[in-house]
Short mmCIF file of C-alpha atoms in Angstrom, two decimals:
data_model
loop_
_atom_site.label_atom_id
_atom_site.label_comp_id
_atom_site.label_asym_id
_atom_site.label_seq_id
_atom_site.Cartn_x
_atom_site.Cartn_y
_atom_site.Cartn_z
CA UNK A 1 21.11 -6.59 3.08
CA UNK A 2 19.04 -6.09 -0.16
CA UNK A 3 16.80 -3.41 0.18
CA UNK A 4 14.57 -5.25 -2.45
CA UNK A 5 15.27 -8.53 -1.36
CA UNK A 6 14.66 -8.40 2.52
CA UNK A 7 10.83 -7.23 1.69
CA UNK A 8 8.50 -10.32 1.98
CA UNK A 9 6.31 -11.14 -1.16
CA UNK A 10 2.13 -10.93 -0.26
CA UNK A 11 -0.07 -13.79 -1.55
CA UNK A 12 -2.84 -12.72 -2.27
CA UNK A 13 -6.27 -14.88 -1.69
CA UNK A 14 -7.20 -17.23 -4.63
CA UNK A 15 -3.27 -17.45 -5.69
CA UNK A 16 -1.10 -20.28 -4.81
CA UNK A 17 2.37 -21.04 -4.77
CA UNK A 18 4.07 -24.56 -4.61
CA UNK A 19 7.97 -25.20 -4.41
CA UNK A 20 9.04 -28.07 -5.47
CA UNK A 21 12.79 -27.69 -5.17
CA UNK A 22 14.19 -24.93 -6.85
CA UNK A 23 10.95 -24.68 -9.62
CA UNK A 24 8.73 -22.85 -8.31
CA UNK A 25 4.99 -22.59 -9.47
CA UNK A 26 2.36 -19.84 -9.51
CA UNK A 27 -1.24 -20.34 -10.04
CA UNK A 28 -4.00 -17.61 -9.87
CA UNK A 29 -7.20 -16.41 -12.12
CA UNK A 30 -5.39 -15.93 -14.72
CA UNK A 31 -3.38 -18.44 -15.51
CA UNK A 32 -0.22 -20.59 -13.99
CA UNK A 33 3.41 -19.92 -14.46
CA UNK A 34 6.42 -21.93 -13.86
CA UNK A 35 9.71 -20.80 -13.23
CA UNK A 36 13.66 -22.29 -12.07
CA UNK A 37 15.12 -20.21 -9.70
CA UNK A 38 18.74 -20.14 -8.77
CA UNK A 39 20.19 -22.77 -6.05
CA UNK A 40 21.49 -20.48 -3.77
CA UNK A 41 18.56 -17.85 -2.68
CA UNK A 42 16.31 -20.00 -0.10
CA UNK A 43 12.35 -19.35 -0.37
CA UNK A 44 10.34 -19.15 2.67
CA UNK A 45 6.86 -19.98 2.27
CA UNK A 46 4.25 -18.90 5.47
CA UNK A 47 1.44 -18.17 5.72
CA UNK A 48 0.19 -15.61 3.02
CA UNK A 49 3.71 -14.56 2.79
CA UNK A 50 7.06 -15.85 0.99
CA UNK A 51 10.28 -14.66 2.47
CA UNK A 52 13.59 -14.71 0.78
CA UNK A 53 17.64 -15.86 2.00
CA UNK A 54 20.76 -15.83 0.85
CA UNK A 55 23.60 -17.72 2.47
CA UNK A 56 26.13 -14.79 2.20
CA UNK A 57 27.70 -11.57 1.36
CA UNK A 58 29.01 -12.70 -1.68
CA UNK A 59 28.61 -10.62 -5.03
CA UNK A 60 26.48 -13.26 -6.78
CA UNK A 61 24.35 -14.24 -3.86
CA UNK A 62 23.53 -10.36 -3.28
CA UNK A 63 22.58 -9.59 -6.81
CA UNK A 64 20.46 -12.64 -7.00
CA UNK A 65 18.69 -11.52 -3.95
CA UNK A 66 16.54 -9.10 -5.14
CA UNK A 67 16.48 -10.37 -8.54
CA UNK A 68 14.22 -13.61 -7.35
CA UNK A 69 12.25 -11.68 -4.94
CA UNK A 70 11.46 -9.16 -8.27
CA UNK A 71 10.53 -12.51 -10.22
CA UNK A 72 8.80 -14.02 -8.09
CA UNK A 73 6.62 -11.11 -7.13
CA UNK A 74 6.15 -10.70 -10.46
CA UNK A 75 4.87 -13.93 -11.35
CA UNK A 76 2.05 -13.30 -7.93
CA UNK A 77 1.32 -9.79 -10.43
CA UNK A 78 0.69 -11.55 -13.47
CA UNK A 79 -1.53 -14.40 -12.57
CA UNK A 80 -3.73 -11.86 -10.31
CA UNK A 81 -3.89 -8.40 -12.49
CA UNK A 82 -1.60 -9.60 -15.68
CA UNK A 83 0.93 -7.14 -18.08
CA UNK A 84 0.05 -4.73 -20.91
CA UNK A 85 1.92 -2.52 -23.05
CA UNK A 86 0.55 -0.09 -25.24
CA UNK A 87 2.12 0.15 -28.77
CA UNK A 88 0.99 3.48 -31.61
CA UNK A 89 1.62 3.59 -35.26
CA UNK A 90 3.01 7.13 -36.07
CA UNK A 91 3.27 7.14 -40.24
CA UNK A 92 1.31 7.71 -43.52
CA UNK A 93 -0.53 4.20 -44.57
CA UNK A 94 0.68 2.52 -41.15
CA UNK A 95 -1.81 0.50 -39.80
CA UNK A 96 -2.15 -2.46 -37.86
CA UNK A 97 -5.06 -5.10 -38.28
CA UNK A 98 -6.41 -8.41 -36.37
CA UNK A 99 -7.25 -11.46 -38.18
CA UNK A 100 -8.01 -14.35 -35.84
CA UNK A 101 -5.34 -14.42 -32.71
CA UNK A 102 -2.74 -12.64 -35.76
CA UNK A 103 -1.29 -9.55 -35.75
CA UNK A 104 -0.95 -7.89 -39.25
CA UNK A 105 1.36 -5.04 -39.39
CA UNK A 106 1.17 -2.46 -42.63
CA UNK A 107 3.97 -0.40 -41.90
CA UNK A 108 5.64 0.79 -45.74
CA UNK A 109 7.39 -2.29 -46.08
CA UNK A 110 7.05 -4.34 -49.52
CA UNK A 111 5.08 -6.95 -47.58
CA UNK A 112 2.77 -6.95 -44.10
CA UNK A 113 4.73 -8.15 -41.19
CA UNK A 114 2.69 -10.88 -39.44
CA UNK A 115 2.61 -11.93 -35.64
CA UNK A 116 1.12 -14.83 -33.85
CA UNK A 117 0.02 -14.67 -30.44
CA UNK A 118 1.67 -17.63 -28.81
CA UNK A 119 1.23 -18.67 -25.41
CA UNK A 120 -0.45 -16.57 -23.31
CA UNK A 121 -0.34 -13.35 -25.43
CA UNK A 122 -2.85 -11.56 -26.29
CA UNK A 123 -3.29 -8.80 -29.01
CA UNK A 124 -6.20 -5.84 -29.18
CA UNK A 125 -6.19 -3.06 -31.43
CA UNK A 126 -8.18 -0.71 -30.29
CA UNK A 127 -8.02 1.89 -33.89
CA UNK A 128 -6.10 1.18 -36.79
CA UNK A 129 -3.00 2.78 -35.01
CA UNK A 130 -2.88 1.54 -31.38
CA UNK A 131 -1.73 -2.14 -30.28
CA UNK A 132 -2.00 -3.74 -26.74
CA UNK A 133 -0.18 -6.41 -25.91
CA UNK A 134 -0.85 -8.09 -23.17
CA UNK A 135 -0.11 -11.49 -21.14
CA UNK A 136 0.56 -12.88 -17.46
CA UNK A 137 4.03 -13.24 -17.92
CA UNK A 138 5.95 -9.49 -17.35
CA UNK A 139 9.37 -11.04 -19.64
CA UNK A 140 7.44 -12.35 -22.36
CA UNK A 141 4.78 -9.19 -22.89
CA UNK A 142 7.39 -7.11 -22.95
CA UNK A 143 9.86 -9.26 -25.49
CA UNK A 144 6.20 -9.65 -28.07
CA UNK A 145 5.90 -5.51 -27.81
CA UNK A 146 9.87 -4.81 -28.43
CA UNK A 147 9.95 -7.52 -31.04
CA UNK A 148 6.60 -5.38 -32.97
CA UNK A 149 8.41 -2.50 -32.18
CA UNK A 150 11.97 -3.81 -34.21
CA UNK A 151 9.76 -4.17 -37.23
CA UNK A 152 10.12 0.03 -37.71
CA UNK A 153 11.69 1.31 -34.82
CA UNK A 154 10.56 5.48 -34.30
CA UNK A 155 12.96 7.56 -36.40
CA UNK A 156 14.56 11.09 -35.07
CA UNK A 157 13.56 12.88 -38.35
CA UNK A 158 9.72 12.64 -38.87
CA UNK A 159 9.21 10.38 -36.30
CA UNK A 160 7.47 7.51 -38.14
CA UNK A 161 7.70 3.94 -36.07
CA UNK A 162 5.83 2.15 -34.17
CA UNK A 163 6.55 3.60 -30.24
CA UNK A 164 5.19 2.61 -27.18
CA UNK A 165 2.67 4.67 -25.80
CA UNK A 166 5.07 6.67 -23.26
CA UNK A 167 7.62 6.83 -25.24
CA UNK A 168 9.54 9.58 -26.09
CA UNK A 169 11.34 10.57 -29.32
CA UNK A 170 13.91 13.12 -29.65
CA UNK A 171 13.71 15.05 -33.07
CA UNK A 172 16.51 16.19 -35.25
CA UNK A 173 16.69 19.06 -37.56
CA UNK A 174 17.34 18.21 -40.77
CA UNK A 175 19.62 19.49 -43.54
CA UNK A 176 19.64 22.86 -44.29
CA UNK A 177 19.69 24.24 -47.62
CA UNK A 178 21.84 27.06 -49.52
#
């Protein structure tokens, strides 16, 4: 049995859930989300709780156990609390600006690098350096922040880039002369 998958998912009060076949929808404070889940893992609703089933032993069936009950659970986090990550500019002249619900990005290119904030992201930049991204869905905060990231990924040498916040970057030495 999955270790993950056999633990019941809490609703908490002013959230609801409605199945309607295999879609399954999430409403809370925040926001609603809507998601397919796969035909085979069986969702129990009762009560304040939602309980999870797979038919079998099979390989498929047992990944896919904890996978929904991770999603799903997920979903219950983001409409109640919501997702950030926390991005820093580490460079000479890198900054990062807000114009409207746009992202500008000054980061030694030949051109600022521009984001819009689609959906239900969200940006804040707290100083010129620091970026928060944040959402109620967990996939698509974190696909936004690695997408700002890919616009000057950290570098082992100086260690300009943008980084998350926890992130850690292992430095090189660089050449030596005669």
């Amino acid at each position: 049995m999955s270790r993950i998958g056999k633990n019941p998912v809490e609703i908490p009060a002013g959230v609801t859930v409605n199945l309607d076949g295999h879609a399954i929808t999430v409403k809370g404070p925040k926001g609603e989300l809507t998601r397919e889940l796969h035909p085979n893992i069986d969702l129990n609703i009762e009560e304040s709780q939602i309980s999870f089933t797979r038919p079998d032993d099979n390989k498929l069936n047992r990944s896919l156990h904890g996978t929904t009950r991770s999603l799903v659970s997920n979903m219950i986090d983001g409409v109640t609390n919501g997702f950030k990550k926390q991005l820093q500019l580490i460079g000479v002249g890198y900054r990062a600006q807000l114009q409207g619900k746009k992202l500008v990005l000054n980061v030694g290119l030949s051109h600022p690098v521009e984001f819009e904030a689609e959906g239900d992201i969200e940006f804040e930049v707290p100083s010129n350096t620091e970026i928060t991204v944040s959402g109620i869905s967990k996939e698509h905060v974190g696909q936004v922040a690695a997408q700002i990231r890919e616009v000057r990924p950290p570098e082992p040498y100086k260690g300009k880039g943008i980084r998350y916040v926890d992130e850690y970057v292992r430095r090189k030495e660089g050449k030596t002369g005669k």
